[in-house]
Short mmCIF file of C-alpha atoms and ligand atoms in Angstrom, two decimals:
data_model
loop_
_atom_site.label_atom_id
_atom_site.label_comp_id
_atom_site.label_asym_id
_atom_site.label_seq_id
_atom_site.Cartn_x
_atom_site.Cartn_y
_atom_site.Cartn_z
CA MET A 1 -7.98 0.57 -5.08
CA ALA A 2 -7.41 -2.32 -2.67
CA GLU A 3 -5.18 -1.23 0.12
CA ASN A 4 -1.95 -3.12 0.59
CA VAL A 5 -1.65 -3.97 4.27
CA ASN A 6 1.57 -5.92 3.99
CA LEU A 7 3.74 -4.37 6.68
CA CYS A 8 6.45 -7.00 6.67
CA ALA A 9 9.27 -4.70 5.54
CA THR A 10 12.54 -6.55 5.86
CA SER A 11 14.63 -5.14 8.70
CA ILE A 12 17.91 -3.87 7.35
CA SER A 13 20.73 -3.05 9.75
CA ASP A 14 21.92 0.07 7.95
CA PRO A 15 23.25 2.60 10.48
CA LEU A 16 22.34 5.47 8.12
CA ARG A 17 18.64 4.72 8.45
CA LYS A 18 17.04 6.99 10.97
CA ARG A 19 13.87 5.15 12.04
CA PRO A 20 12.79 1.55 12.64
CA GLN A 21 11.61 0.41 9.21
CA ASP A 22 8.44 -1.51 10.05
CA GLY A 23 7.16 1.33 12.25
CA LEU A 24 7.94 3.76 9.46
CA SER A 25 6.04 1.67 6.92
CA ARG A 26 3.03 1.77 9.23
CA GLU A 27 3.29 5.56 9.59
CA ILE A 28 3.51 5.95 5.81
CA LEU A 29 0.35 3.87 5.35
CA ASP A 30 -1.38 5.92 8.01
CA LEU A 31 -0.37 9.20 6.32
CA LYS A 32 -1.53 7.79 3.00
CA ARG A 33 -5.01 7.18 4.39
CA ARG A 34 -5.24 10.65 5.90
CA MET A 35 -4.03 12.33 2.67
CA ASN A 36 -6.28 10.24 0.40
CA ALA A 37 -3.12 9.35 -1.51
CA VAL A 38 -2.10 6.46 -3.71
CA ILE A 39 1.48 5.15 -3.69
CA LEU A 40 2.77 3.99 -7.08
CA ALA A 41 6.16 2.24 -7.23
CA HIS A 42 8.35 1.04 -10.08
CA ASN A 43 9.69 -2.52 -10.14
CA TYR A 44 13.22 -1.21 -9.42
CA GLN A 45 12.33 0.40 -6.08
CA ILE A 46 13.79 -0.96 -2.84
CA PRO A 47 11.82 -3.93 -1.37
CA GLU A 48 10.46 -1.89 1.57
CA ILE A 49 8.84 0.60 -0.81
CA GLN A 50 7.49 -2.10 -3.13
CA ASP A 51 5.95 -3.89 -0.14
CA LEU A 52 3.83 -0.93 0.96
CA ALA A 53 2.87 0.47 -2.45
CA ASP A 54 -0.69 0.22 -3.77
CA PHE A 55 0.65 -0.68 -7.20
CA VAL A 56 4.07 -1.90 -8.33
CA GLY A 57 4.76 -2.19 -12.03
CA ASP A 58 6.51 -1.11 -15.21
CA SER A 59 6.28 2.32 -16.85
CA LEU A 60 3.19 1.35 -18.84
CA GLY A 61 1.31 -0.09 -15.86
CA LEU A 62 2.23 2.93 -13.75
CA SER A 63 0.92 5.36 -16.40
CA GLN A 64 -2.29 3.35 -16.69
CA GLN A 65 -2.75 3.45 -12.91
CA ALA A 66 -1.99 7.18 -12.82
CA ALA A 67 -4.58 7.76 -15.57
CA LYS A 68 -7.36 6.08 -13.60
CA THR A 69 -6.67 6.85 -9.95
CA SER A 70 -9.34 8.62 -7.92
CA ALA A 71 -6.89 9.51 -5.11
CA GLU A 72 -6.29 13.21 -4.46
CA VAL A 73 -2.51 12.87 -4.13
CA ILE A 74 -0.19 10.65 -6.17
CA VAL A 75 2.99 9.65 -4.37
CA PHE A 76 5.33 8.44 -7.08
CA CYS A 77 8.22 6.17 -6.12
CA GLY A 78 10.24 5.90 -9.28
CA VAL A 79 12.24 8.48 -11.19
CA HIS A 80 11.32 12.04 -12.09
CA PHE A 81 10.06 11.47 -15.66
CA MET A 82 7.58 8.90 -14.31
CA ALA A 83 6.18 11.33 -11.75
CA GLU A 84 5.99 14.00 -14.49
CA THR A 85 3.94 11.62 -16.65
CA ALA A 86 1.52 11.11 -13.75
CA LYS A 87 1.20 14.92 -13.41
CA ILE A 88 0.57 15.37 -17.15
CA LEU A 89 -2.26 12.84 -16.88
CA ASN A 90 -3.59 14.50 -13.69
CA PRO A 91 -2.95 18.24 -13.96
CA GLY A 92 -5.43 18.98 -11.15
CA LYS A 93 -3.82 16.61 -8.67
CA LYS A 94 -0.83 16.91 -6.42
CA VAL A 95 2.01 14.60 -7.51
CA ILE A 96 4.89 14.24 -5.08
CA LEU A 97 8.08 12.17 -5.13
CA PRO A 98 10.63 11.24 -2.45
CA ASP A 99 13.67 12.73 -4.25
CA ARG A 100 13.50 15.41 -6.95
CA ALA A 101 17.03 14.48 -8.09
CA ALA A 102 16.01 10.97 -9.20
CA GLY A 103 16.74 11.42 -12.92
CA CYS A 104 17.56 9.04 -15.76
CA SER A 105 20.53 8.83 -18.14
CA LEU A 106 18.15 8.41 -21.08
CA GLU A 107 16.28 11.60 -20.20
CA GLU A 108 19.60 13.48 -19.94
CA SER A 109 20.72 12.26 -23.36
CA CYS A 110 17.91 14.07 -25.18
CA PRO A 111 17.57 17.79 -24.43
CA ALA A 112 14.45 19.34 -25.99
CA ASP A 113 16.37 21.99 -27.98
CA LYS A 114 18.54 19.32 -29.66
CA LEU A 115 15.45 17.29 -30.53
CA ARG A 116 13.77 20.36 -32.03
CA GLN A 117 16.88 21.02 -34.18
CA CYS A 118 16.86 17.42 -35.40
CA GLN A 119 13.12 17.56 -36.23
CA GLU A 120 13.67 20.75 -38.24
CA GLY A 121 16.04 18.77 -40.48
CA ASN A 122 13.16 16.56 -41.73
CA PRO A 123 9.57 17.89 -41.69
CA ASN A 124 8.34 14.37 -42.51
CA PHE A 125 9.63 12.98 -39.20
CA PHE A 126 7.07 11.25 -36.97
CA THR A 127 8.65 11.30 -33.52
CA ILE A 128 8.17 8.31 -31.22
CA ALA A 129 9.52 9.04 -27.74
CA TYR A 130 10.30 6.35 -25.21
CA ILE A 131 8.62 7.45 -21.98
CA ASN A 132 12.10 7.85 -20.38
CA CYS A 133 12.35 11.51 -21.45
CA SER A 134 11.41 14.95 -20.12
CA ALA A 135 7.94 16.51 -20.37
CA GLU A 136 9.40 19.02 -22.89
CA VAL A 137 10.54 16.16 -25.14
CA LYS A 138 7.13 14.49 -24.80
CA ALA A 139 5.54 17.78 -25.84
CA LEU A 140 7.61 17.72 -29.06
CA SER A 141 6.66 14.12 -29.89
CA ASP A 142 3.84 12.54 -31.90
CA VAL A 143 3.43 9.51 -29.66
CA ILE A 144 5.01 8.04 -26.53
CA CYS A 145 5.90 4.39 -25.98
CA THR A 146 7.23 2.20 -23.18
CA SER A 147 9.26 -0.99 -23.45
CA GLY A 148 5.96 -2.86 -22.89
CA ASN A 149 4.19 -1.44 -25.95
CA ALA A 150 6.93 -0.09 -28.25
CA VAL A 151 6.36 -2.74 -30.95
CA LYS A 152 2.61 -2.03 -31.02
CA ILE A 153 3.16 1.74 -31.12
CA VAL A 154 5.69 1.54 -33.99
CA ASN A 155 3.41 -0.81 -35.95
CA ALA A 156 0.61 1.76 -35.59
CA ALA A 157 2.75 4.68 -36.89
CA PRO A 158 1.65 6.25 -40.21
CA PRO A 159 3.38 4.32 -43.05
CA GLU A 160 4.10 7.45 -45.12
CA ARG A 161 6.13 9.14 -42.37
CA ASP A 162 9.85 8.81 -41.56
CA LEU A 163 10.18 7.50 -38.01
CA LEU A 164 12.46 9.19 -35.49
CA PHE A 165 12.85 7.11 -32.30
CA VAL A 166 14.19 8.87 -29.18
CA PRO A 167 16.08 8.60 -26.86
CA ASP A 168 17.09 4.90 -26.47
CA GLU A 169 19.09 3.52 -29.38
CA ASN A 170 19.03 -0.02 -27.93
CA LEU A 171 15.27 -0.23 -27.45
CA GLY A 172 14.95 1.45 -30.86
CA SER A 173 17.17 -1.10 -32.62
CA TRP A 174 15.26 -3.98 -30.96
CA VAL A 175 11.93 -2.51 -32.13
CA LYS A 176 13.37 -2.08 -35.65
CA GLU A 177 14.23 -5.80 -35.65
CA GLN A 178 10.74 -6.74 -34.39
CA THR A 179 8.75 -4.54 -36.78
CA GLY A 180 11.02 -4.33 -39.84
CA ARG A 181 10.27 -0.59 -39.87
CA PRO A 182 13.25 1.67 -40.66
CA MET A 183 13.81 4.34 -38.01
CA THR A 184 16.33 7.05 -37.26
CA LEU A 185 17.62 6.34 -33.74
CA TRP A 186 18.64 8.97 -31.21
CA PRO A 187 22.07 8.13 -29.70
CA GLY A 188 21.03 7.68 -26.04
CA ASN A 189 21.22 4.74 -23.67
CA CYS A 190 20.58 3.52 -20.15
CA TYR A 191 23.84 3.62 -18.24
CA VAL A 192 22.81 0.51 -16.23
CA HIS A 193 21.70 -1.79 -19.04
CA VAL A 194 24.68 -1.08 -21.32
CA GLU A 195 26.95 -2.48 -18.59
CA PHE A 196 25.80 -6.04 -19.33
CA THR A 197 28.25 -7.62 -21.76
CA HIS A 198 28.19 -10.64 -24.06
CA ALA A 199 31.29 -12.06 -22.31
CA ALA A 200 29.95 -11.76 -18.73
CA ILE A 201 26.55 -13.19 -19.63
CA SER A 202 27.98 -16.05 -21.71
CA LYS A 203 30.07 -17.06 -18.69
CA LEU A 204 26.98 -17.02 -16.48
CA ARG A 205 25.05 -19.13 -18.99
CA GLN A 206 27.76 -21.78 -18.83
CA GLN A 207 27.29 -21.91 -15.03
CA HIS A 208 23.47 -22.21 -15.38
CA PRO A 209 22.93 -24.11 -18.65
CA ASP A 210 19.21 -24.77 -18.00
CA ALA A 211 18.25 -21.27 -16.92
CA PRO A 212 16.56 -19.08 -19.56
CA LEU A 213 18.03 -15.58 -19.92
CA VAL A 214 15.46 -12.79 -19.69
CA ALA A 215 16.78 -9.38 -20.81
CA HIS A 216 15.37 -5.86 -20.95
CA PRO A 217 15.36 -4.29 -24.45
CA GLU A 218 17.58 -1.47 -23.14
CA CYS A 219 20.44 -4.04 -23.23
CA ILE A 220 22.88 -3.94 -26.15
CA LYS A 221 22.28 -6.20 -29.15
CA ALA A 222 25.13 -8.61 -28.26
CA VAL A 223 23.29 -9.35 -24.98
CA ARG A 224 19.79 -9.41 -26.47
CA MET A 225 21.02 -12.03 -28.95
CA LEU A 226 21.79 -14.37 -26.05
CA ALA A 227 18.36 -13.94 -24.46
CA ASP A 228 15.46 -16.40 -24.49
CA GLU A 229 13.08 -13.52 -23.87
CA VAL A 230 13.47 -9.76 -24.36
CA CYS A 231 10.74 -7.80 -22.60
CA SER A 232 9.62 -5.03 -20.25
CA THR A 233 9.93 -5.52 -16.50
CA GLU A 234 6.22 -6.38 -16.18
CA LYS A 235 6.40 -9.05 -18.88
CA MET A 236 9.39 -10.58 -17.04
CA ILE A 237 6.93 -11.51 -14.27
CA SER A 238 4.46 -13.28 -16.56
CA TYR A 239 7.23 -14.95 -18.59
CA CYS A 240 8.91 -16.42 -15.48
CA ARG A 241 5.58 -17.38 -13.91
CA GLN A 242 4.44 -19.30 -16.99
CA SER A 243 7.77 -20.91 -17.89
CA PRO A 244 8.34 -24.49 -16.70
CA ALA A 245 11.99 -23.57 -15.91
CA LYS A 246 13.02 -23.48 -12.25
CA SER A 247 15.76 -20.85 -12.48
CA PHE A 248 16.27 -17.71 -14.59
CA LEU A 249 19.04 -15.26 -15.39
CA ILE A 250 17.74 -11.70 -15.22
CA ALA A 251 19.49 -8.95 -17.21
CA THR A 252 17.97 -5.78 -15.83
CA GLU A 253 18.21 -3.57 -12.74
CA SER A 254 18.55 -5.70 -9.60
CA GLY A 255 15.41 -4.31 -7.89
CA MET A 256 13.44 -6.55 -10.25
CA LEU A 257 14.44 -9.65 -8.31
CA HIS A 258 12.33 -8.75 -5.28
CA ARG A 259 9.05 -8.91 -7.18
CA LEU A 260 10.11 -11.94 -9.21
CA LYS A 261 10.87 -13.87 -6.01
CA LYS A 262 7.60 -12.76 -4.42
CA GLU A 263 5.41 -13.61 -7.39
CA CYS A 264 7.16 -16.78 -8.53
CA PRO A 265 7.70 -18.73 -5.28
CA GLY A 266 9.88 -21.82 -5.55
CA LYS A 267 11.82 -20.42 -8.53
CA GLU A 268 15.40 -19.15 -8.45
CA PHE A 269 16.53 -15.84 -9.97
CA VAL A 270 20.13 -14.91 -10.69
CA ALA A 271 20.96 -11.26 -11.35
CA ALA A 272 23.09 -11.04 -14.50
CA PRO A 273 26.53 -9.65 -13.76
CA THR A 274 28.40 -6.86 -15.50
CA GLU A 275 32.13 -7.15 -16.23
CA THR A 276 33.06 -5.49 -12.97
CA CYS A 277 30.38 -6.35 -10.38
CA ARG A 278 27.12 -8.21 -9.86
CA CYS A 279 25.12 -5.27 -8.57
CA ASN A 280 23.28 -3.56 -11.37
CA GLU A 281 21.58 -0.84 -9.43
CA CYS A 282 20.19 2.33 -10.96
CA ARG A 283 21.55 5.11 -8.75
CA TYR A 284 18.48 7.22 -9.55
CA MET A 285 15.90 4.58 -8.67
CA LYS A 286 17.78 3.84 -5.46
CA MET A 287 17.69 7.48 -4.31
CA ASN A 288 14.23 6.77 -2.89
CA THR A 289 14.26 5.46 0.67
CA LEU A 290 11.52 4.86 3.25
CA ASP A 291 12.76 7.90 5.19
CA LYS A 292 12.51 10.16 2.14
CA LEU A 293 9.10 8.72 1.29
CA TYR A 294 7.84 9.48 4.78
CA ASP A 295 9.35 12.99 4.72
CA CYS A 296 7.85 13.85 1.35
CA MET A 297 4.41 12.74 2.50
CA ARG A 298 4.71 14.77 5.72
CA ALA A 299 5.93 17.87 3.85
CA GLY A 300 3.70 17.48 0.77
CA GLY A 301 6.76 17.74 -1.47
CA PRO A 302 8.94 17.81 -3.47
CA GLU A 303 6.02 18.30 -5.83
CA VAL A 304 6.06 17.96 -9.63
CA GLU A 305 5.37 21.35 -11.16
CA LEU A 306 4.96 21.81 -14.90
CA ASN A 307 3.77 24.73 -16.94
CA ALA A 308 0.25 24.44 -18.35
CA GLU A 309 1.37 24.71 -21.98
CA ILE A 310 3.84 21.81 -21.63
CA ILE A 311 1.14 19.72 -19.92
CA ARG A 312 -1.32 20.49 -22.73
CA ARG A 313 1.14 19.55 -25.49
CA ALA A 314 2.61 16.48 -23.73
CA ARG A 315 -0.79 15.01 -22.90
CA ASP A 316 -1.89 14.13 -26.46
CA PRO A 317 1.07 11.85 -27.32
CA ILE A 318 0.72 10.08 -23.93
CA GLN A 319 -3.02 9.64 -24.40
CA LEU A 320 -2.42 8.31 -27.94
CA MET A 321 -0.07 5.71 -26.44
CA LEU A 322 -2.68 4.67 -23.87
CA ASP A 323 -5.36 4.43 -26.57
CA ILE A 324 -3.19 2.30 -28.90
CA SER A 325 -2.18 0.07 -25.95
CA ALA A 326 -5.82 -0.56 -25.07
CA ARG A 327 -6.72 -1.73 -28.62
P1 13P B 401 10.01 -0.78 -17.78
O1 13P B 401 8.97 0.10 -18.36
O2 13P B 401 10.24 -2.04 -18.56
O3 13P B 401 9.76 -1.05 -16.34
O4 13P B 401 11.42 -0.02 -17.86
C1 13P B 401 11.65 1.21 -17.22
C2 13P B 401 13.07 1.50 -17.09
O5 13P B 401 13.45 2.56 -16.66
C3 13P B 401 14.01 0.50 -17.51
O6 13P B 401 15.30 0.88 -17.19
FE1 SF4 B 402 16.89 5.44 -16.55
FE2 SF4 B 402 18.35 3.23 -16.78
FE3 SF4 B 402 17.64 4.07 -14.37
FE4 SF4 B 402 15.79 3.01 -16.03
S1 SF4 B 402 17.55 1.97 -15.10
S2 SF4 B 402 15.57 4.89 -14.81
S3 SF4 B 402 16.55 3.77 -18.01
S4 SF4 B 402 18.98 5.17 -15.83
#
């Protein structure tokens, strides 16, 4: 993989930060070389982490990268379920992450025992799990999907089965609209994306009448209805790059704006507001800092550890997703 040598981390005058940031970025890249590691980062990570990662992308792109990396160590800058997915795809490799506590409200909403109980109520259920769930939930599922391939995955589901979609009811209802396929939806949601409201976004649209609204499918229906494009974080990049528009309203986690600005120079991006504030930050994604990244690489942990049986059972539905995506 081509090494990213961009060391221009923005200097932030935060007194809580322990070390000069550009020097730290250089040390992280040096450690990475010595460990034969690859650094994967989600689009919601802080700019300094995005700028030194080997690959920055959405959940689908990150799983694809994890599936094909030849590095010995995977350093995953995202949230815990993403690092777990990388471990399931690479059971023989070391997968480490800056903060073990970086969870996800969607993952929390769907405990494996509750899912098992629900599945027992209908033996004809075919369970499609959004990748934002635990390894145990993946192990109970027939196929995994991300926001980038959910429509394709649902369209490929066996027609004679009853579909159970877990754990995001908003992504699930959007996919139902796109595919026309009835599905039972698990009542979970992303605590960040449900904060966007029809009223707040309508007001913003009046202030920027020419700017298309791009929304993540984890947003509620009343917000999705206002959007010009509903898509995964990766597709937001290609949509904004190709569009002739000069400014865009972005209804997703605010970390997305860094990559949009970098990859679409000359265009303006406005983070959609919630009712109460403009900063839509995922507290889990933002647990990762350069200091914690450096420390985890020095210490070789926290490390993702999963039992072999869970890895074996969770691997098939992830692999099925990757195979369907590649078709
Ligand atoms: P993407 O796969 O679209 O990046 O979404 C991941 C996520 O956690 C959205 O909140
Ligand atoms: Fe989970 Fe929402 Fe954070 Fe994405 S933004 S990791 S769905 S809590």
